[in-house]
Amino acid sequence: MLQIPKDIYQVCSKLHEHSFQAYIVGGAIRDALMKKEPKDWDVTTDATPEQVKAIFPKSIPTGEKFGTIIVKSGNTFVDVTTMREDANYSDRRRPDSVKFTSNLFLDLQRRDFTINAIAYDPIKNQIIDIFQGTKDLKRKIIRTVGNSRDRFNEDALRMLRLVRFTATLNFKPHRSAVKAINPELIKNVANERIQDELNKLLVAENIIPALKLLYNSGLLARIIPELTAGAGINQGKNHQFDVLEHSFWTAQYVKPLLHLRLAALLHDVGKPITISHDETGIHFYKHEQVGAELSKKILKRLAYSRAIQEQVTLLVQEHMFQIHPHSTDKAIRRFIAKVGPEQAYDLIELRKADVMAMKHDPKSTWEYYQSMLARLDSIIMESHAFTVKELAITGSDLIRECQLKPGPLIGQILNQLLDQVLDEPKLNNYETLIAIAKKLVTD
Ligand code: ATP
Ligand code: MG
């Protein structure tokens, strides 16, 4: 017996009362069978969207054209979708038309993977598993429903879903599915949807097998060719990996937050372009700057938000920072002022992962990381001004006390004051700053 929350059970039971079929399907059943808490619940029924709306007056029609109604049950929102068989996919993106059916087999047959094509009737406590999805769940294998090549031809997004589930479920893709990947088809998939799958992949716990599959299948070269340009690029004696694999491992070693994983994946994307050799070895001068520009371009192309673009680009741009556990307080304060406190922590996290993905000594990397965090903590606790805004005086104080006119000079003076406060945080009080400002004006 599967544990199904009351709110979901009630939706199914209501549909049954009205003589309709109702099954929980898709990711919800897959996760429930794996004893994981499902993110969202999908119910499939032979009731038409109109009939679903009539039974559940408090419902929200969203994907009505594709047969989905969101039903509110208790405090839970449940996607109730009318069973359908997908007709032709002439554009390889969306089915040309949606054909509703009351045949569960047809609805399960259109689904991507066997582990996603299991249905469960909670009222009858019956699992319907036509494609041996439960067996694949046990064996941790992702297998397409039907012929992989055909299924990828119908909808190229499924290739990326295959790779993504490899990471999120920690499963192995079936060999025939891997062989059927045809990277060229990816041009039929919208960048937003590629981004969506990439995001789910990147925040998974164990991403190396999925990233390698993305590369080996040829998909990554279509999605981020700037990154695959790092394959085979040797980085000298401090590195055990080429640029591409080093980037994968750096992404693996940072915390699983999207902006960090993206920054880690892209941090050395400028290396293939900037490589040079001389008698002292291999160099990648200014690769962080070139990398930041490339990252912006890549993230824009993949339709990432402005916020993500800026966050990631800054981390790539600054990842070669020179602060270390023996730097002076002054130097660390300047670093925090330059990048911002949150970004300072992110950069330390990125550096830890970057070093771990070289030829590292785990103990010294860990010590470096701990002492850098401690330095940041204590400096941020003690100092309260890293920006002009955080100074103990404002522009209008300056205008009044020093009899100045509004204009660019005010900003210049504030910046000079901040400069001094970064060197000596004690100076950040009203009287002292006014006194320094008056001296600056008269000098
Ligand atoms: P997640 O845990 O990410 O929500 P999920 O399996 O629930 O995973 P959804 O995108 O929510 O994925 O889709 C719900 C179900 O719809 C899937 O389990 C699958 O049965 C079906 N499905 C989704 N996308 C496709 C697709 N591109 N082709 C075929 N079936 C699909
Ligand atoms: Mg889902």
PDB file of C-alpha atoms in Angstrom, residues 153-370:
ATOM      1  CA  ASN A 153      12.505  12.104 -32.769  1.00  0.00           C
ATOM      2  CA  GLU A 154       9.004  12.890 -31.560  1.00  0.00           C
ATOM      3  CA  ASP A 155      10.252  15.159 -28.796  1.00  0.00           C
ATOM      4  CA  ALA A 156      13.931  16.029 -28.557  1.00  0.00           C
ATOM      5  CA  LEU A 157      13.549  17.354 -25.024  1.00  0.00           C
ATOM      6  CA  ARG A 158      13.368  13.743 -23.862  1.00  0.00           C
ATOM      7  CA  MET A 159      17.113  13.370 -24.559  1.00  0.00           C
ATOM      8  CA  LEU A 160      17.804  16.078 -22.023  1.00  0.00           C
ATOM      9  CA  ARG A 161      15.281  14.623 -19.591  1.00  0.00           C
ATOM     10  CA  LEU A 162      17.195  11.358 -19.841  1.00  0.00           C
ATOM     11  CA  VAL A 163      20.417  13.109 -18.868  1.00  0.00           C
ATOM     12  CA  ARG A 164      18.700  15.123 -16.156  1.00  0.00           C
ATOM     13  CA  PHE A 165      17.118  12.071 -14.496  1.00  0.00           C
ATOM     14  CA  THR A 166      20.532  10.396 -14.525  1.00  0.00           C
ATOM     15  CA  ALA A 167      21.593  13.144 -12.128  1.00  0.00           C
ATOM     16  CA  THR A 168      18.458  13.744 -10.065  1.00  0.00           C
ATOM     17  CA  LEU A 169      17.665  10.054  -9.518  1.00  0.00           C
ATOM     18  CA  ASN A 170      21.223   8.785  -9.608  1.00  0.00           C
ATOM     19  CA  PHE A 171      20.158   6.147 -12.150  1.00  0.00           C
ATOM     20  CA  LYS A 172      21.883   4.719 -15.200  1.00  0.00           C
ATOM     21  CA  PRO A 173      20.452   5.457 -18.614  1.00  0.00           C
ATOM     22  CA  HIS A 174      19.771   2.314 -20.641  1.00  0.00           C
ATOM     23  CA  ARG A 175      22.410   1.703 -23.325  1.00  0.00           C
ATOM     24  CA  SER A 176      19.911   1.779 -26.153  1.00  0.00           C
ATOM     25  CA  ALA A 177      18.620   5.172 -24.991  1.00  0.00           C
ATOM     26  CA  VAL A 178      22.160   6.568 -24.836  1.00  0.00           C
ATOM     27  CA  LYS A 179      22.893   5.226 -28.302  1.00  0.00           C
ATOM     28  CA  ALA A 180      19.727   6.825 -29.651  1.00  0.00           C
ATOM     29  CA  ILE A 181      20.711  10.353 -28.623  1.00  0.00           C
ATOM     30  CA  ASN A 182      20.982  12.494 -31.716  1.00  0.00           C
ATOM     31  CA  PRO A 183      22.469  15.871 -30.743  1.00  0.00           C
ATOM     32  CA  GLU A 184      21.343  17.510 -33.929  1.00  0.00           C
ATOM     33  CA  LEU A 185      17.714  17.235 -32.827  1.00  0.00           C
ATOM     34  CA  ILE A 186      18.345  19.629 -29.973  1.00  0.00           C
ATOM     35  CA  LYS A 187      17.868  22.562 -32.335  1.00  0.00           C
ATOM     36  CA  ASN A 188      14.148  21.834 -32.097  1.00  0.00           C
ATOM     37  CA  VAL A 189      14.084  22.546 -28.374  1.00  0.00           C
ATOM     38  CA  ALA A 190      13.507  26.070 -27.039  1.00  0.00           C
ATOM     39  CA  ASN A 191      16.358  27.529 -25.009  1.00  0.00           C
ATOM     40  CA  GLU A 192      14.050  28.054 -22.027  1.00  0.00           C
ATOM     41  CA  ARG A 193      13.340  24.345 -21.867  1.00  0.00           C
ATOM     42  CA  ILE A 194      17.012  23.452 -22.249  1.00  0.00           C
ATOM     43  CA  GLN A 195      17.721  25.833 -19.385  1.00  0.00           C
ATOM     44  CA  ASP A 196      15.046  24.224 -17.273  1.00  0.00           C
ATOM     45  CA  GLU A 197      16.541  20.746 -17.641  1.00  0.00           C
ATOM     46  CA  LEU A 198      20.079  22.046 -17.155  1.00  0.00           C
ATOM     47  CA  ASN A 199      19.012  23.714 -13.915  1.00  0.00           C
ATOM     48  CA  LYS A 200      17.470  20.545 -12.541  1.00  0.00           C
ATOM     49  CA  LEU A 201      20.580  18.590 -13.512  1.00  0.00           C
ATOM     50  CA  LEU A 202      22.989  21.108 -12.009  1.00  0.00           C
ATOM     51  CA  VAL A 203      21.479  21.261  -8.536  1.00  0.00           C
ATOM     52  CA  ALA A 204      21.482  17.475  -8.138  1.00  0.00           C
ATOM     53  CA  GLU A 205      23.830  15.927  -5.633  1.00  0.00           C
ATOM     54  CA  ASN A 206      25.929  13.800  -7.945  1.00  0.00           C
ATOM     55  CA  ILE A 207      26.356  15.477 -11.323  1.00  0.00           C
ATOM     56  CA  ILE A 208      29.538  14.023 -12.819  1.00  0.00           C
ATOM     57  CA  PRO A 209      27.953  11.043 -14.659  1.00  0.00           C
ATOM     58  CA  ALA A 210      25.255  13.283 -16.123  1.00  0.00           C
ATOM     59  CA  LEU A 211      27.761  15.941 -17.216  1.00  0.00           C
ATOM     60  CA  LYS A 212      29.931  13.281 -18.832  1.00  0.00           C
ATOM     61  CA  LEU A 213      26.928  11.848 -20.619  1.00  0.00           C
ATOM     62  CA  LEU A 214      25.974  15.323 -21.781  1.00  0.00           C
ATOM     63  CA  TYR A 215      29.462  15.699 -23.227  1.00  0.00           C
ATOM     64  CA  ASN A 216      29.992  12.188 -24.621  1.00  0.00           C
ATOM     65  CA  SER A 217      26.615  12.176 -26.343  1.00  0.00           C
ATOM     66  CA  GLY A 218      27.485  15.357 -28.219  1.00  0.00           C
ATOM     67  CA  LEU A 219      24.632  17.307 -26.613  1.00  0.00           C
ATOM     68  CA  LEU A 220      26.876  19.658 -24.665  1.00  0.00           C
ATOM     69  CA  ALA A 221      28.728  20.698 -27.815  1.00  0.00           C
ATOM     70  CA  ARG A 222      25.370  21.855 -29.224  1.00  0.00           C
ATOM     71  CA  ILE A 223      24.259  23.601 -26.057  1.00  0.00           C
ATOM     72  CA  ILE A 224      27.503  25.206 -24.789  1.00  0.00           C
ATOM     73  CA  PRO A 225      30.237  24.766 -27.432  1.00  0.00           C
ATOM     74  CA  GLU A 226      32.354  27.347 -25.588  1.00  0.00           C
ATOM     75  CA  LEU A 227      32.625  24.844 -22.750  1.00  0.00           C
ATOM     76  CA  THR A 228      33.439  21.767 -24.808  1.00  0.00           C
ATOM     77  CA  ALA A 229      36.263  23.763 -26.411  1.00  0.00           C
ATOM     78  CA  GLY A 230      38.074  22.995 -23.132  1.00  0.00           C
ATOM     79  CA  ALA A 231      38.225  19.265 -23.901  1.00  0.00           C
ATOM     80  CA  GLY A 232      41.825  18.117 -24.353  1.00  0.00           C
ATOM     81  CA  ILE A 233      43.317  21.397 -23.147  1.00  0.00           C
ATOM     82  CA  ASN A 234      46.148  20.576 -20.796  1.00  0.00           C
ATOM     83  CA  GLN A 235      46.648  22.976 -17.903  1.00  0.00           C
ATOM     84  CA  GLY A 236      50.139  22.213 -16.732  1.00  0.00           C
ATOM     85  CA  LYS A 237      51.611  20.394 -13.772  1.00  0.00           C
ATOM     86  CA  ASN A 238      49.185  21.581 -11.076  1.00  0.00           C
ATOM     87  CA  HIS A 239      46.250  19.965 -12.785  1.00  0.00           C
ATOM     88  CA  GLN A 240      45.132  16.382 -13.185  1.00  0.00           C
ATOM     89  CA  PHE A 241      42.305  17.224 -15.615  1.00  0.00           C
ATOM     90  CA  ASP A 242      41.888  19.062 -18.894  1.00  0.00           C
ATOM     91  CA  VAL A 243      39.896  22.304 -18.770  1.00  0.00           C
ATOM     92  CA  LEU A 244      36.542  20.634 -19.453  1.00  0.00           C
ATOM     93  CA  GLU A 245      36.802  17.905 -16.846  1.00  0.00           C
ATOM     94  CA  HIS A 246      38.255  20.345 -14.331  1.00  0.00           C
ATOM     95  CA  SER A 247      35.138  22.480 -14.873  1.00  0.00           C
ATOM     96  CA  PHE A 248      32.874  19.477 -14.288  1.00  0.00           C
ATOM     97  CA  TRP A 249      34.609  18.608 -11.027  1.00  0.00           C
ATOM     98  CA  THR A 250      34.613  22.203  -9.849  1.00  0.00           C
ATOM     99  CA  ALA A 251      30.836  22.239 -10.388  1.00  0.00           C
ATOM    100  CA  GLN A 252      30.550  18.965  -8.480  1.00  0.00           C
ATOM    101  CA  TYR A 253      32.511  20.317  -5.517  1.00  0.00           C
ATOM    102  CA  VAL A 254      30.605  23.599  -4.965  1.00  0.00           C
ATOM    103  CA  LYS A 255      27.407  23.619  -2.923  1.00  0.00           C
ATOM    104  CA  PRO A 256      24.387  22.642  -5.025  1.00  0.00           C
ATOM    105  CA  LEU A 257      23.051  26.153  -5.566  1.00  0.00           C
ATOM    106  CA  LEU A 258      22.274  27.093  -9.141  1.00  0.00           C
ATOM    107  CA  HIS A 259      24.371  30.276  -9.370  1.00  0.00           C
ATOM    108  CA  LEU A 260      27.379  28.542  -7.806  1.00  0.00           C
ATOM    109  CA  ARG A 261      27.084  25.463  -9.994  1.00  0.00           C
ATOM    110  CA  LEU A 262      26.821  27.622 -13.113  1.00  0.00           C
ATOM    111  CA  ALA A 263      29.742  29.805 -12.081  1.00  0.00           C
ATOM    112  CA  ALA A 264      31.838  26.712 -11.366  1.00  0.00           C
ATOM    113  CA  LEU A 265      30.951  25.128 -14.686  1.00  0.00           C
ATOM    114  CA  LEU A 266      31.825  28.327 -16.570  1.00  0.00           C
ATOM    115  CA  HIS A 267      34.682  29.712 -14.476  1.00  0.00           C
ATOM    116  CA  ASP A 268      37.423  28.636 -16.916  1.00  0.00           C
ATOM    117  CA  VAL A 269      35.428  29.012 -20.124  1.00  0.00           C
ATOM    118  CA  GLY A 270      37.876  31.749 -21.183  1.00  0.00           C
ATOM    119  CA  LYS A 271      40.859  29.381 -21.099  1.00  0.00           C
ATOM    120  CA  PRO A 272      40.680  27.832 -24.580  1.00  0.00           C
ATOM    121  CA  ILE A 273      40.813  31.301 -26.169  1.00  0.00           C
ATOM    122  CA  THR A 274      43.529  32.777 -23.966  1.00  0.00           C
ATOM    123  CA  ILE A 275      46.008  29.889 -23.868  1.00  0.00           C
ATOM    124  CA  SER A 276      49.662  30.723 -24.494  1.00  0.00           C
ATOM    125  CA  HIS A 277      52.957  28.905 -23.994  1.00  0.00           C
ATOM    126  CA  ASP A 278      56.448  30.139 -23.128  1.00  0.00           C
ATOM    127  CA  GLU A 279      59.569  28.727 -21.495  1.00  0.00           C
ATOM    128  CA  THR A 280      57.911  28.982 -18.044  1.00  0.00           C
ATOM    129  CA  GLY A 281      54.916  26.884 -19.030  1.00  0.00           C
ATOM    130  CA  ILE A 282      51.268  27.254 -20.037  1.00  0.00           C
ATOM    131  CA  HIS A 283      49.392  30.483 -19.334  1.00  0.00           C
ATOM    132  CA  PHE A 284      45.828  31.694 -19.589  1.00  0.00           C
ATOM    133  CA  TYR A 285      46.269  35.427 -19.134  1.00  0.00           C
ATOM    134  CA  LYS A 286      43.043  37.329 -18.518  1.00  0.00           C
ATOM    135  CA  HIS A 287      40.973  34.172 -18.922  1.00  0.00           C
ATOM    136  CA  GLU A 288      38.671  35.340 -16.128  1.00  0.00           C
ATOM    137  CA  GLN A 289      37.796  38.489 -18.045  1.00  0.00           C
ATOM    138  CA  VAL A 290      37.283  36.715 -21.348  1.00  0.00           C
ATOM    139  CA  GLY A 291      35.402  34.015 -19.432  1.00  0.00           C
ATOM    140  CA  ALA A 292      33.070  36.541 -17.838  1.00  0.00           C
ATOM    141  CA  GLU A 293      32.162  37.946 -21.257  1.00  0.00           C
ATOM    142  CA  LEU A 294      31.624  34.486 -22.695  1.00  0.00           C
ATOM    143  CA  SER A 295      29.549  33.459 -19.679  1.00  0.00           C
ATOM    144  CA  LYS A 296      27.266  36.435 -20.155  1.00  0.00           C
ATOM    145  CA  LYS A 297      26.773  35.491 -23.786  1.00  0.00           C
ATOM    146  CA  ILE A 298      26.066  31.843 -22.951  1.00  0.00           C
ATOM    147  CA  LEU A 299      23.622  32.629 -20.142  1.00  0.00           C
ATOM    148  CA  LYS A 300      21.800  35.164 -22.290  1.00  0.00           C
ATOM    149  CA  ARG A 301      21.494  32.632 -25.084  1.00  0.00           C
ATOM    150  CA  LEU A 302      20.026  30.097 -22.661  1.00  0.00           C
ATOM    151  CA  ALA A 303      17.465  32.716 -21.561  1.00  0.00           C
ATOM    152  CA  TYR A 304      18.709  33.042 -17.988  1.00  0.00           C
ATOM    153  CA  SER A 305      17.362  35.951 -15.948  1.00  0.00           C
ATOM    154  CA  ARG A 306      19.359  39.162 -15.696  1.00  0.00           C
ATOM    155  CA  ALA A 307      19.935  38.425 -12.007  1.00  0.00           C
ATOM    156  CA  ILE A 308      21.566  35.041 -12.721  1.00  0.00           C
ATOM    157  CA  GLN A 309      23.577  36.494 -15.602  1.00  0.00           C
ATOM    158  CA  GLU A 310      24.999  39.180 -13.342  1.00  0.00           C
ATOM    159  CA  GLN A 311      25.605  36.925 -10.345  1.00  0.00           C
ATOM    160  CA  VAL A 312      27.432  34.283 -12.378  1.00  0.00           C
ATOM    161  CA  THR A 313      29.412  36.723 -14.504  1.00  0.00           C
ATOM    162  CA  LEU A 314      30.730  38.475 -11.413  1.00  0.00           C
ATOM    163  CA  LEU A 315      31.905  35.191  -9.909  1.00  0.00           C
ATOM    164  CA  VAL A 316      33.649  34.180 -13.139  1.00  0.00           C
ATOM    165  CA  GLN A 317      35.220  37.629 -13.469  1.00  0.00           C
ATOM    166  CA  GLU A 318      36.564  37.631  -9.896  1.00  0.00           C
ATOM    167  CA  HIS A 319      37.462  33.974  -9.451  1.00  0.00           C
ATOM    168  CA  MET A 320      41.215  34.631  -9.632  1.00  0.00           C
ATOM    169  CA  PHE A 321      41.109  36.866  -6.512  1.00  0.00           C
ATOM    170  CA  GLN A 322      44.349  37.082  -4.563  1.00  0.00           C
ATOM    171  CA  ILE A 323      43.094  36.982  -0.981  1.00  0.00           C
ATOM    172  CA  HIS A 324      44.436  34.205   1.237  1.00  0.00           C
ATOM    173  CA  PRO A 325      44.377  33.331   4.950  1.00  0.00           C
ATOM    174  CA  HIS A 326      47.476  35.450   5.583  1.00  0.00           C
ATOM    175  CA  SER A 327      46.237  38.580   3.834  1.00  0.00           C
ATOM    176  CA  THR A 328      45.932  41.701   5.973  1.00  0.00           C
ATOM    177  CA  ASP A 329      42.545  42.803   7.311  1.00  0.00           C
ATOM    178  CA  LYS A 330      42.831  45.834   5.055  1.00  0.00           C
ATOM    179  CA  ALA A 331      43.230  43.684   1.963  1.00  0.00           C
ATOM    180  CA  ILE A 332      40.283  41.494   2.901  1.00  0.00           C
ATOM    181  CA  ARG A 333      38.085  44.532   3.569  1.00  0.00           C
ATOM    182  CA  ARG A 334      38.977  45.891   0.141  1.00  0.00           C
ATOM    183  CA  PHE A 335      38.093  42.564  -1.415  1.00  0.00           C
ATOM    184  CA  ILE A 336      34.689  42.520   0.325  1.00  0.00           C
ATOM    185  CA  ALA A 337      34.071  46.132  -0.709  1.00  0.00           C
ATOM    186  CA  LYS A 338      34.895  45.297  -4.312  1.00  0.00           C
ATOM    187  CA  VAL A 339      32.689  42.211  -4.731  1.00  0.00           C
ATOM    188  CA  GLY A 340      30.111  42.517  -1.919  1.00  0.00           C
ATOM    189  CA  PRO A 341      29.863  40.380   1.233  1.00  0.00           C
ATOM    190  CA  GLU A 342      27.663  37.591  -0.173  1.00  0.00           C
ATOM    191  CA  GLN A 343      29.788  37.304  -3.280  1.00  0.00           C
ATOM    192  CA  ALA A 344      32.918  37.168  -1.131  1.00  0.00           C
ATOM    193  CA  TYR A 345      31.571  33.996   0.509  1.00  0.00           C
ATOM    194  CA  ASP A 346      30.565  32.599  -2.885  1.00  0.00           C
ATOM    195  CA  LEU A 347      34.055  33.234  -4.236  1.00  0.00           C
ATOM    196  CA  ILE A 348      35.674  31.398  -1.328  1.00  0.00           C
ATOM    197  CA  GLU A 349      33.310  28.488  -1.951  1.00  0.00           C
ATOM    198  CA  LEU A 350      34.226  28.564  -5.648  1.00  0.00           C
ATOM    199  CA  ARG A 351      37.939  28.687  -4.855  1.00  0.00           C
ATOM    200  CA  LYS A 352      37.652  25.703  -2.540  1.00  0.00           C
ATOM    201  CA  ALA A 353      36.004  23.685  -5.326  1.00  0.00           C
ATOM    202  CA  ASP A 354      38.453  24.976  -7.950  1.00  0.00           C
ATOM    203  CA  VAL A 355      41.407  23.804  -5.864  1.00  0.00           C
ATOM    204  CA  MET A 356      39.766  20.477  -5.052  1.00  0.00           C
ATOM    205  CA  ALA A 357      39.425  19.901  -8.792  1.00  0.00           C
ATOM    206  CA  MET A 358      43.174  20.364  -9.356  1.00  0.00           C
ATOM    207  CA  LYS A 359      45.847  18.108  -7.862  1.00  0.00           C
ATOM    208  CA  HIS A 360      44.840  18.942  -4.377  1.00  0.00           C
ATOM    209  CA  ASP A 361      45.800  18.053  -0.879  1.00  0.00           C
ATOM    210  CA  PRO A 362      42.376  17.649   0.791  1.00  0.00           C
ATOM    211  CA  LYS A 363      43.612  18.622   4.246  1.00  0.00           C
ATOM    212  CA  SER A 364      45.232  21.870   3.211  1.00  0.00           C
ATOM    213  CA  THR A 365      42.274  22.781   0.989  1.00  0.00           C
ATOM    214  CA  TRP A 366      39.929  22.261   3.894  1.00  0.00           C
ATOM    215  CA  GLU A 367      42.139  24.319   6.229  1.00  0.00           C
ATOM    216  CA  TYR A 368      42.338  27.094   3.687  1.00  0.00           C
ATOM    217  CA  TYR A 369      38.568  27.088   3.354  1.00  0.00           C
ATOM    218  CA  GLN A 370      37.903  27.127   7.094  1.00  0.00           C
TER     219      GLN A 370
END
